[in-house]
Coordinates of C-alpha atoms and ligand atoms in Angstrom, one line a residue:
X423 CA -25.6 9.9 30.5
X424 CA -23.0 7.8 31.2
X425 CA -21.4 5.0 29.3
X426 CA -19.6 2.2 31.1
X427 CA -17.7 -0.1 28.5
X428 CA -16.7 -3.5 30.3
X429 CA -13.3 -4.4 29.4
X430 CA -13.4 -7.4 31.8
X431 CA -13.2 -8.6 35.3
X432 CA -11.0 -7.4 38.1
X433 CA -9.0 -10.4 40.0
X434 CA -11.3 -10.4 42.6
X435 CA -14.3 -10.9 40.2
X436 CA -16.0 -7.4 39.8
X437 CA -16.6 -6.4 36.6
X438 CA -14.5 -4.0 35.4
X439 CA -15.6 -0.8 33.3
X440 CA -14.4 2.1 31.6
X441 CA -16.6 5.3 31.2
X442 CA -16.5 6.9 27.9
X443 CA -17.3 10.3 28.3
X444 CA -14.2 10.3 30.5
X445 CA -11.9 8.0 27.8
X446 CA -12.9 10.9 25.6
X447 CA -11.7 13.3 27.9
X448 CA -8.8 11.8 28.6
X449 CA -7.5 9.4 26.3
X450 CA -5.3 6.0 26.7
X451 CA -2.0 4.5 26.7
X452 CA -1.8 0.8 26.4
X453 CA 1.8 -0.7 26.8
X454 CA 2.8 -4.3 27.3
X455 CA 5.4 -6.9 25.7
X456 CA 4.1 -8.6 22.8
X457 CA 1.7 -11.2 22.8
X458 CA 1.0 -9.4 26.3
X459 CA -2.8 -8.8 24.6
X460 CA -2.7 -5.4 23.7
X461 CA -4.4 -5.8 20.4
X462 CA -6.8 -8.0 21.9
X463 CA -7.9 -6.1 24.3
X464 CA -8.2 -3.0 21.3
X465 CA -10.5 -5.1 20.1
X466 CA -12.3 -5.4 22.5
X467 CA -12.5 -1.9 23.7
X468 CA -13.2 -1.4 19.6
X469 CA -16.4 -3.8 20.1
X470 CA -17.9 -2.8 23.0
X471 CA -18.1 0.6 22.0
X472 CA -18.7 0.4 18.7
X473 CA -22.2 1.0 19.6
X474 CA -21.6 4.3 20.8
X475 CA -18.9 6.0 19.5
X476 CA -17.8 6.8 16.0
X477 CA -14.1 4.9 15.3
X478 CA -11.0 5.1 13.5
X479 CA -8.1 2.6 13.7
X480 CA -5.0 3.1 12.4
X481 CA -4.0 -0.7 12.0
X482 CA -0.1 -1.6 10.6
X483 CA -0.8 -5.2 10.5
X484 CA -4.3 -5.3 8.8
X485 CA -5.7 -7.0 12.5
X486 CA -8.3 -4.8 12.2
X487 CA -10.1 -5.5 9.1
X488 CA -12.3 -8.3 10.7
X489 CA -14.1 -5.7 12.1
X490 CA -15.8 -4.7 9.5
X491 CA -18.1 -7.7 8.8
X492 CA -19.4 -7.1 12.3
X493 CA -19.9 -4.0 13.2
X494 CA -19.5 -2.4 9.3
X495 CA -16.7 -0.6 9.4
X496 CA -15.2 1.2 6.3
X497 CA -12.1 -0.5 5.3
X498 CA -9.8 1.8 3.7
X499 CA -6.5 -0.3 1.8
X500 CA -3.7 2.2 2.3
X501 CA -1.6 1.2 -0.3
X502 CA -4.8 1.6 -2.7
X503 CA -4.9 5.3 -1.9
X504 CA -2.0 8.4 -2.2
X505 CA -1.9 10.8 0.6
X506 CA -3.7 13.4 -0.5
X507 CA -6.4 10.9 -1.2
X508 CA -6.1 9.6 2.2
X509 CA -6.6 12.8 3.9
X510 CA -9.8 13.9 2.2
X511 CA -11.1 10.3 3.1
X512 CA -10.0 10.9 6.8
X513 CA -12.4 14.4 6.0
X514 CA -14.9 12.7 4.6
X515 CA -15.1 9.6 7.0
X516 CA -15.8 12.2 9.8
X517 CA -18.3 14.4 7.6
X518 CA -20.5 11.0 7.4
X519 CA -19.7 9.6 10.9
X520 CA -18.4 6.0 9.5
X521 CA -16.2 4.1 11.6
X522 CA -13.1 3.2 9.7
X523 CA -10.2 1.0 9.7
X524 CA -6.9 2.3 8.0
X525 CA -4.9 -1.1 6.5
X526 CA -1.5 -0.1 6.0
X527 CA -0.1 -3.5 5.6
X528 CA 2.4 -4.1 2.9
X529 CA 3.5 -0.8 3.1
X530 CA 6.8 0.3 4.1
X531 CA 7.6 2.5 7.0
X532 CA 8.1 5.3 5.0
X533 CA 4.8 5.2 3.7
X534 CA 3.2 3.9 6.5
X535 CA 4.3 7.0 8.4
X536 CA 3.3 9.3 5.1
X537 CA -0.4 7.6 5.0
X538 CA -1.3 7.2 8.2
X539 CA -0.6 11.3 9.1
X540 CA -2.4 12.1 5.8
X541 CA -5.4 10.4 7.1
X542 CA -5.0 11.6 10.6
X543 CA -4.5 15.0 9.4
X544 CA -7.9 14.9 7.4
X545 CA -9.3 13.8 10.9
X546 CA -8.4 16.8 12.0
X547 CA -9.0 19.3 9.9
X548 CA -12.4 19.3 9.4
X549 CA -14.7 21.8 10.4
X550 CA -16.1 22.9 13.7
X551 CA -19.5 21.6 13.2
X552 CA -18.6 18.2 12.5
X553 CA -16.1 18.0 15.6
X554 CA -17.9 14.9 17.3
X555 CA -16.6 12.6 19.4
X556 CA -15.0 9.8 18.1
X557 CA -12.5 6.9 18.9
X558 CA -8.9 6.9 17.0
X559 CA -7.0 3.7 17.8
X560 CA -3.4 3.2 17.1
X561 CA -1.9 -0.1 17.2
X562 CA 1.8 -0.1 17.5
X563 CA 2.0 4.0 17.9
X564 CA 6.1 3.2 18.3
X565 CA 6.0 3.6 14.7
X566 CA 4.4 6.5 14.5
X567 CA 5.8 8.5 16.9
X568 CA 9.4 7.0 17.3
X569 CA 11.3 8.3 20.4
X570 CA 14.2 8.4 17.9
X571 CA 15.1 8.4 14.1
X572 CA 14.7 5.7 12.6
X573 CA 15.6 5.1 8.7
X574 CA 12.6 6.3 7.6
X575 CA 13.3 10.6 6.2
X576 CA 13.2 13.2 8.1
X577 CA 10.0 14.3 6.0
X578 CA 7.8 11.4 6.6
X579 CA 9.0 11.6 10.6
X580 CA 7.7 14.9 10.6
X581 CA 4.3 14.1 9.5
X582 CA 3.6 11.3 11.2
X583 CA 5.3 12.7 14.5
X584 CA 3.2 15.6 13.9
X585 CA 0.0 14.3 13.4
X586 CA -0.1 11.7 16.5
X587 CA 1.3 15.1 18.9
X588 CA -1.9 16.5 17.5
X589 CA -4.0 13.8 18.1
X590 CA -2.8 13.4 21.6
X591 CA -2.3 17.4 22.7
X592 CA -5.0 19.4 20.5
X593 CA -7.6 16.4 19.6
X594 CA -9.4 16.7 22.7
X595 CA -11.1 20.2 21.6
X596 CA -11.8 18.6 18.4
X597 CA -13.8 15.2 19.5
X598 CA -11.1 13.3 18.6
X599 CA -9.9 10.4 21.4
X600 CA -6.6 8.8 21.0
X601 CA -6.1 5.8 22.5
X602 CA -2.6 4.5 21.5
X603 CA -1.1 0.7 22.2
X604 CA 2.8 0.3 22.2
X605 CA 5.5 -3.1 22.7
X606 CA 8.5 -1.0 24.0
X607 CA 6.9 2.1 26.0
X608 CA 11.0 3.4 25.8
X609 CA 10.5 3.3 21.9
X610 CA 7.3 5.8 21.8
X611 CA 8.2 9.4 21.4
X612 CA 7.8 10.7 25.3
X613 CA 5.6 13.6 24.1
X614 CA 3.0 11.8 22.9
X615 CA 2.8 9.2 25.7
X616 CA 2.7 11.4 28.4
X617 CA -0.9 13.0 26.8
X618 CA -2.6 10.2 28.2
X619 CA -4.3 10.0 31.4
X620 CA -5.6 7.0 31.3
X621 CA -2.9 3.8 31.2
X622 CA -3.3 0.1 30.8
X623 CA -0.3 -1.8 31.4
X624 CA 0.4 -5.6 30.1
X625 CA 2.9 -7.7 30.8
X626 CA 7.0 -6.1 30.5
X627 CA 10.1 -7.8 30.7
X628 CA 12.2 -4.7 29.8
X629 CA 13.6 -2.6 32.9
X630 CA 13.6 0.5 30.5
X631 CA 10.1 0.2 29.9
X632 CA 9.0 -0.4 33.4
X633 CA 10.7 2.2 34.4
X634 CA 9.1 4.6 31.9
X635 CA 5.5 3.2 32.5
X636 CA 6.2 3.9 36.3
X637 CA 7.4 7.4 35.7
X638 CA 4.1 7.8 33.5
X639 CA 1.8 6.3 36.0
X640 CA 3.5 8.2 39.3
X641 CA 4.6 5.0 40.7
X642 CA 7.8 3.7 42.8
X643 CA 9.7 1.6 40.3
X644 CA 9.5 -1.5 42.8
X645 CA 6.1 -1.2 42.2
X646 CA 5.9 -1.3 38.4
X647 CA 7.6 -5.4 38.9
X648 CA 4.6 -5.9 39.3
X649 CA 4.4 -6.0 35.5
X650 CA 6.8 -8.4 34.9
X651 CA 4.0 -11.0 36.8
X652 CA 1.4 -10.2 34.5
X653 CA -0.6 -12.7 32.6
X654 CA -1.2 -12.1 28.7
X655 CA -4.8 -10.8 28.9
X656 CA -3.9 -9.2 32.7
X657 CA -3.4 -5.7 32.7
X658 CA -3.2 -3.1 35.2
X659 CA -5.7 0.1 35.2
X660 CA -5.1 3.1 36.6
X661 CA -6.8 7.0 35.4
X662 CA -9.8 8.6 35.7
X663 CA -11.8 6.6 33.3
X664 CA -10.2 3.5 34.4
X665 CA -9.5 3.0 38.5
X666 CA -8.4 5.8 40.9
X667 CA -5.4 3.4 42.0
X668 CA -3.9 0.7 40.6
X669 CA -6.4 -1.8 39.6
X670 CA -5.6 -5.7 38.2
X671 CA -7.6 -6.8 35.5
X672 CA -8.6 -9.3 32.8
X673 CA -9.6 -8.1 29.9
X674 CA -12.6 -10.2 28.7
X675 CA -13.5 -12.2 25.3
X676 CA -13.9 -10.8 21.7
X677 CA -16.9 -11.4 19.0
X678 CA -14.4 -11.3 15.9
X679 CA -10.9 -12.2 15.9
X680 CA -7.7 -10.7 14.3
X681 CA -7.0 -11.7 10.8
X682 CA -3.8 -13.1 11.5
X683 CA -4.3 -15.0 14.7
X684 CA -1.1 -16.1 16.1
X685 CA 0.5 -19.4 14.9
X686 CA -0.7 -22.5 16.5
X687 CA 1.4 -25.2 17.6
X688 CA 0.7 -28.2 14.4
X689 CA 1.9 -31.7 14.1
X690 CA 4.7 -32.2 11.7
X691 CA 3.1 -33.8 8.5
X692 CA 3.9 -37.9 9.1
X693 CA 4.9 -38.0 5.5
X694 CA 8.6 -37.5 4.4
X695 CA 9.4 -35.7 1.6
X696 CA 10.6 -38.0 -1.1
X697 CA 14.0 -35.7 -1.7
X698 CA 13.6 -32.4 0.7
X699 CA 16.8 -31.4 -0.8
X700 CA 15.5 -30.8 -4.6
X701 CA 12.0 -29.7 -3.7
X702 CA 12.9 -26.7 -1.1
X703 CA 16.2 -25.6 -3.2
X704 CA 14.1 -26.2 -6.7
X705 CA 14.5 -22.8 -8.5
X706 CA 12.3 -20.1 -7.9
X707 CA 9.5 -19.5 -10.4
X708 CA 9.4 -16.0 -11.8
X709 CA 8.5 -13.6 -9.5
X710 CA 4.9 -12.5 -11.6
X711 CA 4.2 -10.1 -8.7
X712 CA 6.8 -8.2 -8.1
X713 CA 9.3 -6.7 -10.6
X714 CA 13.3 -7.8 -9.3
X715 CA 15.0 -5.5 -7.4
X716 CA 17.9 -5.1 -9.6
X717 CA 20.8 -3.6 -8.4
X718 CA 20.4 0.0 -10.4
X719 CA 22.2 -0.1 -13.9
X720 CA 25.0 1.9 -15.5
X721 CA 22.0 3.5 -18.0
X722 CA 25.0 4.6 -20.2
X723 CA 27.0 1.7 -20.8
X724 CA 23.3 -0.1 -21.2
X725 CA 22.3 2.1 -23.6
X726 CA 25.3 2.1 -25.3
X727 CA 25.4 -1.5 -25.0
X728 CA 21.8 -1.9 -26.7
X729 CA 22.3 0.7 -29.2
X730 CA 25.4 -1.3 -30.6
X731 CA 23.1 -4.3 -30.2
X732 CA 20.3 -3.0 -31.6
X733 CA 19.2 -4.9 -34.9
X734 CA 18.1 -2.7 -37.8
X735 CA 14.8 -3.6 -37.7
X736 CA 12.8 -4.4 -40.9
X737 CA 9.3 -4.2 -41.9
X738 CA 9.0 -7.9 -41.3
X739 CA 11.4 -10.8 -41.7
X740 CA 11.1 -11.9 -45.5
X741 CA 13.4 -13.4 -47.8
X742 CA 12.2 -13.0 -50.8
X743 CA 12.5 -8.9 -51.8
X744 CA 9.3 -7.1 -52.2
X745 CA 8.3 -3.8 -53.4
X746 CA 7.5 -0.9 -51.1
X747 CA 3.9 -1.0 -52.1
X748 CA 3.9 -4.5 -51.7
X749 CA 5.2 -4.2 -47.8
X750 CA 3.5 -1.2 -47.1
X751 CA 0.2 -3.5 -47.8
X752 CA 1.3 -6.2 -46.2
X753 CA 2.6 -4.4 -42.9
X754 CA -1.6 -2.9 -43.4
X755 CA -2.4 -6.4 -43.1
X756 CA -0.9 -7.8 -40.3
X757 CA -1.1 -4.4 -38.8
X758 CA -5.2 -4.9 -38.9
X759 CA -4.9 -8.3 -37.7
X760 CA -3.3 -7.3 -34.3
X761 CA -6.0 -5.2 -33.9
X762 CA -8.4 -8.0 -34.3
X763 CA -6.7 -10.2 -32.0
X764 CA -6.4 -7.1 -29.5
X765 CA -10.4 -6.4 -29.7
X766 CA -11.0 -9.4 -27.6
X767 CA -12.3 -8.0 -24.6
X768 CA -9.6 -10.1 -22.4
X769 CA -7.0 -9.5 -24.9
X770 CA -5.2 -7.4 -22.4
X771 CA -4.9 -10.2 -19.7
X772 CA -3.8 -13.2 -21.4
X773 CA -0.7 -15.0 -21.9
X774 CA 1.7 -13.8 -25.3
X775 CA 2.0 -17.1 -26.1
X776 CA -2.0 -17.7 -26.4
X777 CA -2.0 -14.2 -28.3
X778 CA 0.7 -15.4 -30.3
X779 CA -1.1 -18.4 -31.8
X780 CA -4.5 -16.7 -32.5
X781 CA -2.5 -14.3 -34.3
X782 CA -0.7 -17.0 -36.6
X783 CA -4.0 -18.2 -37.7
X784 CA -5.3 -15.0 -38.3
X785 CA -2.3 -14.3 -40.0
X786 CA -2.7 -17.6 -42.2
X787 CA -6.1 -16.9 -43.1
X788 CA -5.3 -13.6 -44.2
X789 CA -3.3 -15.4 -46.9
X790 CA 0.4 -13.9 -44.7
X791 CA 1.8 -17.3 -44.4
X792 CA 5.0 -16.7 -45.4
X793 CA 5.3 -12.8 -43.9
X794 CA 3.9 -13.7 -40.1
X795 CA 6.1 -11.9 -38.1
X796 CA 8.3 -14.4 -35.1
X797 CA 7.3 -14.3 -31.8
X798 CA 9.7 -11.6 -31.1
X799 CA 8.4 -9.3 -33.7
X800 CA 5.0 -9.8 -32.4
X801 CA 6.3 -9.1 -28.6
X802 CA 7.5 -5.7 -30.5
X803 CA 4.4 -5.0 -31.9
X804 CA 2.2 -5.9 -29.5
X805 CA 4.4 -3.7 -26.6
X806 CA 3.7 -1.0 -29.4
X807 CA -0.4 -1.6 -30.4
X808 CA -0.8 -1.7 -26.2
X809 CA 0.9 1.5 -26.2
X810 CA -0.7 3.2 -28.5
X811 CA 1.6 3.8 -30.8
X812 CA 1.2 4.6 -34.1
X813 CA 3.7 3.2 -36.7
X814 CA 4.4 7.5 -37.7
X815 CA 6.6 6.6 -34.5
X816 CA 8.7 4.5 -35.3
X817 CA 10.6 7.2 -37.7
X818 CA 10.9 9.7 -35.3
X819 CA 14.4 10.2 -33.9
X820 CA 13.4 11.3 -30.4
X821 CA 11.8 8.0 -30.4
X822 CA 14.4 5.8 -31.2
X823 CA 16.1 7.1 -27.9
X824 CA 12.9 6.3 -26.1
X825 CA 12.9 2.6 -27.8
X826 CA 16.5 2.4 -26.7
X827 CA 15.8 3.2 -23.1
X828 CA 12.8 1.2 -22.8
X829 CA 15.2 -1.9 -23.8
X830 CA 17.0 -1.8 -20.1
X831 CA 13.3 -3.0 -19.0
X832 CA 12.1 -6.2 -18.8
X833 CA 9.7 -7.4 -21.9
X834 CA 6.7 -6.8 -20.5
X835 CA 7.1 -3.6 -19.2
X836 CA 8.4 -2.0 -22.2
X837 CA 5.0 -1.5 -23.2
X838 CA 4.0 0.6 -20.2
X839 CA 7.1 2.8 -20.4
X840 CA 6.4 3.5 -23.7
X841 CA 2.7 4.3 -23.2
X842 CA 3.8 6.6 -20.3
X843 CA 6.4 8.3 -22.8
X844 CA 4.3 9.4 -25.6
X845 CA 1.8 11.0 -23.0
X846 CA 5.0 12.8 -21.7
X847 CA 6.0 13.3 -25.4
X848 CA 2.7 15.1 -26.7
X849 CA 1.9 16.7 -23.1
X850 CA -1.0 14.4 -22.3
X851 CA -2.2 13.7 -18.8
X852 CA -0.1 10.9 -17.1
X853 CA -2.3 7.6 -17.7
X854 CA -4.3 6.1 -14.5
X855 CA -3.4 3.2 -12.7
X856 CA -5.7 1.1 -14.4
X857 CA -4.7 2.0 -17.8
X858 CA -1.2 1.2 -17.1
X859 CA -2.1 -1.9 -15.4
X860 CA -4.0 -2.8 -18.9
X861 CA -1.0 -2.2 -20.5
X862 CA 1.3 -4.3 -18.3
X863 CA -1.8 -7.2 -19.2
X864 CA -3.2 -6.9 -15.3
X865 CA -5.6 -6.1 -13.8
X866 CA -4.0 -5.0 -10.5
X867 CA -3.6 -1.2 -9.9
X868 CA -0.9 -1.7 -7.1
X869 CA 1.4 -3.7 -9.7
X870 CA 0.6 -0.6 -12.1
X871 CA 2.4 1.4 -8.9
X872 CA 4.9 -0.9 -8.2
X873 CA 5.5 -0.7 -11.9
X874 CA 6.0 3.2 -11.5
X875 CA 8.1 2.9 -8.7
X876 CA 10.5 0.4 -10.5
X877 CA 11.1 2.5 -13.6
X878 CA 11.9 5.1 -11.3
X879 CA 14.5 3.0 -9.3
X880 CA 15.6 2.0 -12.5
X881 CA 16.5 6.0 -13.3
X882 CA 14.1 6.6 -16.6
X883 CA 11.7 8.2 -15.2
X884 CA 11.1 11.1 -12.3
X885 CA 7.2 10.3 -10.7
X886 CA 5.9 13.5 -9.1
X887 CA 2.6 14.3 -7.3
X888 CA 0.9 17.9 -7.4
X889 CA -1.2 19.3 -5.1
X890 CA -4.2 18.0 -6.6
X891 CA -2.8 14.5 -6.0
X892 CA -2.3 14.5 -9.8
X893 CA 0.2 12.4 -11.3
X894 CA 3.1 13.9 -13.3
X895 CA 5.9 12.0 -15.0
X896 CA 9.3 12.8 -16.5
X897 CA 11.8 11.4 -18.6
X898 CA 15.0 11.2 -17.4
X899 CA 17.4 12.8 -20.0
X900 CA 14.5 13.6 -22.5
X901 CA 13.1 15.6 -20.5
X902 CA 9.8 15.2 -21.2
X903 CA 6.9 15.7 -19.1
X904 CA 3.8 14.5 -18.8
X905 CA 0.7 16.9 -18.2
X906 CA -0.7 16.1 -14.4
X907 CA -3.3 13.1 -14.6
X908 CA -5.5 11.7 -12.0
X909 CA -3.8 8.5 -10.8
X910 CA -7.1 6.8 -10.0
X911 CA -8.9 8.2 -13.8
X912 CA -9.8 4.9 -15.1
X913 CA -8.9 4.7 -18.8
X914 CA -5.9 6.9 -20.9
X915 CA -6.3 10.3 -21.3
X916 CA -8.9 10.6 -24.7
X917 CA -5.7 12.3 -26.9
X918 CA -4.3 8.8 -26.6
X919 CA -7.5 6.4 -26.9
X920 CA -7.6 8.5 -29.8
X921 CA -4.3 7.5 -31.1
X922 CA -4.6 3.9 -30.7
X923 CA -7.1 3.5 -32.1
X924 CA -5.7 5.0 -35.4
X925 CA -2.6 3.0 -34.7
Ligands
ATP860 N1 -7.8 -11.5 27.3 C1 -7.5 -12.4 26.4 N2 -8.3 -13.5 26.4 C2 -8.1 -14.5 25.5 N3 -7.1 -14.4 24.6 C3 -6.3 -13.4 24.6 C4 -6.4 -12.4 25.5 N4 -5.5 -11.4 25.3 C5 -4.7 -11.9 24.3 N5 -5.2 -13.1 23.9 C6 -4.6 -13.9 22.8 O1 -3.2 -13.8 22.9 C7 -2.6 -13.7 21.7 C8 -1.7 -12.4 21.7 O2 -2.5 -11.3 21.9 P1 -2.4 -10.0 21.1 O3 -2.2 -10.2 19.7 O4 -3.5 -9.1 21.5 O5 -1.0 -9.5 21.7 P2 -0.2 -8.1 21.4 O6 0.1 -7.5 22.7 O7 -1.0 -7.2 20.5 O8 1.1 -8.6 20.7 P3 1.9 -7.8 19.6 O9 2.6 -6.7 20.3 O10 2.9 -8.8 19.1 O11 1.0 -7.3 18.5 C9 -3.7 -13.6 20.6 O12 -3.9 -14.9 20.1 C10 -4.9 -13.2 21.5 O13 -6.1 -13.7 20.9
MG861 MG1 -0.8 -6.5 18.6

C-alpha cells in the first residue's frame, strides 16, 4: 500500500503528493527564511498524516500544541519534566504508539538542548519489537544541531548533537523518520543535514544558505536564485518521496493553526493616553513570578553583616516581665493558634496579611491581647510552622547558622530554604516540587524549581540529580545533604509531616 500525503498544488495546478513509505525511508529537510512557511507547511504535513503515522514533534516555540485538540496528541510541557523523566516518556510514548508534542518553550537553550535529546534518546532506545514507524518533527533543528558552539556547554551540545545525528543516520533501522525544518541551512550542523534525501526549500535571501541548499540538492548555484523568488507558502521539492527534479509548489491550507499566529497589522487605539509618560515609566510591580536576578552576593560580608544585625530574639515582645512558666504557656498558646489558622485548607496560598489578621483575633480570643506577636514575629513563625520546624530548633547552634543564611533570601522564601535544610539536616529525602511550592504559598511546581534554581545561584545550596532522577540537595558550607527524593513525590517526606505536625 501506498500512502500519498498532499502537501499542495504544483504551479501548474497538479496536486502535489508525498509518499510515506518513502518519507520514512528517506527523511526531510525543510529550509527557508523565516516567515517563508516552514512551520506551516509542518503542520500540514503533521495533519495529513496524522491518520497514518505515529508522531513526535519536537516544538521550541510551543506552535505545536494546537494539535492536540484535533488530532489528540500527547502534550508533554518540558519544563514540567527533568530529563530522565523525559526520556522514559519518549520510551513510553513509543511503547503505546501516542503521537506527541514536546513544548519546550520557556526554556533556555541549555535545557532546551538537555530535554529535547533526553526525549529523543528514549525514542530510541526502545526495544526491537516496538520499532514502528513513526514521524519525528523538528522545528528549528539549528538549535539542536548547531554547525558551531554556541554558549550553551559543551555537555548539553553533546547530547543534543548526538541525538539528532542519531535520529537522522541510525533512526531509519529503528522506524524512526526525521524530518527536520531550519531558518539558516549554514547554521545546521552539516552532518545532520546532509541525512536527508528528501528537501523542501522556501524562500532564502542569504547567499550562504543557497549555496549550501544547492550543494545539498546537487544543483548549479545559479540555479538555487531561484529561491530567492519564492513566495511564503512556495517551496521547491525535489527527492524520492517528493519529485525526481525540481518541482515548484504550494503547500496547501491547515485545519488548526499555530498558537502564536504571527502579529497582525492593528489600528493604533484613537484614544490618547492621558500622561504616556507616567503610565509606561510607572514603577514596576513586584515581580510575583519570578524571583530577581540579583547580582550574586558576597555570602560572607552578608552573613556577617546579618549576624551583627541579628536581634536577640525573644519569646515574644512583652513589656511587662513574666515568669518562665508563664511564657512557656503563653508561647503554647499562640504556638496552637498558628496551627489553627494554618489548618485552613487554603492556608498555604493566601496573602500574610489576610493570615495575619485571622491570627490577631484568634490571638484576642485566646485572651493574648497584650502578647500577639507583630507582623514580623508572625512572618518568623509562620516561615518556621511552614517549615516544619519545631521550636527544639531554635536552640540548636547548627541552626542558628542555617537561620543566618536563610536571612540573605527574600521573606518568602526563607521558609522553603529552611524546610529544605532540616531534610538535609536529619537525612530526609529532598521534598517534592509540590511540597516546596506549598511552602513558598503556591501552587506552581515550576516556581518551586525556579525557587531551587535561585537559592543555588544565590550559593546556599548545591541541587544534584541521581540516576534515578532523584533529587539531592546540599548545603553550602554546612555541608549537609539531603537523602535523594523524588522531585515529582507529591507531599514531604513522612519523617517531616511527622515533625510538623508535632511542631
Ligand atoms: N501555504 C500557506 N498558506 C497560507 N498561509 C501560510 C502558508 N505558509 C505560511 N503561511 C502563513 O505565513 C506565516 C508565516 O509562516 P510560518 O510560521 O510557517 O513561517 P516559518 O518559516 O515557520 O517562520 P519562522 O522561521 O520564523 O518560524 C504564518 O502566519 C502562516 O500561517
Ligand atoms: Mg516556524
Amino acid at each position: 500500500m501506498t500512502v500519498a500525503i498532499e502537501m499542495g498544488q504544483t504551479t501548474a495546478g497538479a496536486a502535489a503528493a508525498m509518499d510515506l513509505e518513502e518519507l520514512l525511508a528517506t527523511r526531510l529537510l525543510v529550509q527557508g527564511n523565516s516567515g517563508s512557511g516552514k512551520s506551516h507547511l509542518l503542520r500540514r504535513l503533521l495533519e495529513q498524516s496524522a491518520p497514518w503515522v505515529q508522531q513526535a514533534i519536537i516544538d521550541p516555540e510551543g506552535d505545536f500544541v494546537t494539535l492536540a485538540e484535533r488530532f489528540g496528541h500527547l502534550v508533554i510541557e518540558a519544563e514540567d519534566h527533568t530529563e530522565r523523566g523525559l526520556q522514559v516518556a519518549g520510551e513510553r510514548a513509543r511503547l503505546h504508539r501516542v503521537s506527541t508534542v514536546l513544548n519546550l518553550e520557556g526554556l533556555d537553550a541549555e535545557n532546551q538542548m538537555r530535554r529535547a535529546a533526553a526525549f529523543l534518546g528514549g525514542l530510541f532506545d526502545v526495544d526491537r519489537d516496538h520499532w514502528y514507524p513513526m514521524l519525528v518533527v523538528v522545528d528549528e533543528a539549528q538549535l539542536f544541531a548547531p554547525a558551531v558552539a554556541g554558549e550553551v556547554s559543551d555537555e548539553a551540545r553533546k547530547l543534543s548533537l548526538g541525538a539528532m545525528t542519531n535520529l537522522m543516520c541510525r533512526g531509519r533501522k529503528r522506524g524512526l523518520a526525521g524530518i527536520i525544518a531550519t531558518q539558516r541551512l549554514a547554521k545546521l550542523a552539516k552532518n545532520v543535514a546532509a541525512e536527508a534525501s528528501n528537501f523542501l526549500m522556501g524562500r532564502t535571501f542569504l547567499d550562504i544558505d543557497m549555496a549550501r541548499a544547492a550543494d545539498l540538492l546537487g544543483m548549479e548555484r545559479r540555479q538555487a536564485e531561484a529561491f530567492r523568488d519564492l513566495e511564503r507558502g512556495q517551496f521547491m521539492a525535489l527527492g524520492p518521496a517528493l519529485s525526481r527534479r525540481p518541482l515548484r509548489l504550494n503547500i496547501g491550507p491547515t485545519d488548526t493553526s499555530p498558537r502564536n499566529s504571527t502579529p497582525r497589522l492593528m489600528p493604533l487605539p484613537e484614544a490618547t493616553l492621558e500622561d504616556a509618560r507616567a503610565v509606561i515609566l510607572a514603577a514596576p510591580p513586584p515581580d510575583a513570578s519570578r524571583p530577581q536576578r540579583r547580582p550574586a552576593p558576597d555570602l560572607l560580608e552578608q552573613l556577617r553583616a546579618a549576624k551583627a544585625a541579628a536581634p536577640v530574639i525573644q519569646p515574644e515582645a512583652v513589656e511587662v516581665p513574666v515568669s518562665a512558666e508563664e511564657l512557656a504557656e503563653r508561647r503554647e498558646r499562640v504556638d496552637r493558634t498558628l496551627r489553627a489558622v494554618l489548618a485552613a485548607p487554603d492556608a498555604g496560598f493566601r496573602a500574610i496579611g489576610v493570615l495575619y489578621q485571622e491570627f490577631v483575633v484568634r490571638c484576642r480570643i485566646e485572651g493574648l491581647g497584650s502578647a500577639v506577636p507583630d507582623l514580623n514575629e508572625f512572618r518568623r513563625m509562620l516561615t518556621h510552622a511552614r517549615a516544619g520546624l519545631g521550636t527544639d530548633l531554635t536552640e540548636d547552634d547548627a541552626w542558628q547558622d542555617v537561620a543566618l543564611r536563610a536571612s540573605i533570601l527574600p521573606d518568602d522564601m526563607q521558609g522553603v530554604f529552611m524546610m529544605i535544610a532540616r531534610a538535609a539536616k536529619e537525612g530526609w529525602p529532598c521534598p517534592g516540587d509540590a511540597a516546596i511550592a506549598r511552602a513558598y504559598g503556591s501552587h506552581s511546581l515550576r516556581r518551586a524549581q525556579r525557587l531551587l534554581g535561585y537559592m543555588e545561584e544565590q550559593g546556599l545550596i548545591v541541587v544534584q540529580l541521581d540516576g534515578g532522577g532523584r533529587r539531592i540537595v546540599t548545603l553550602v558550607e554546612l555541608a549537609w545533604a539531603t537523602a535523594p527524593g523524588d522531585p515529582h513525590g507529591d507531599d514531604l517526606p513522612a519523617e517531616q509531616v511527622a515533625s510538623a505536625a508535632s511542631a
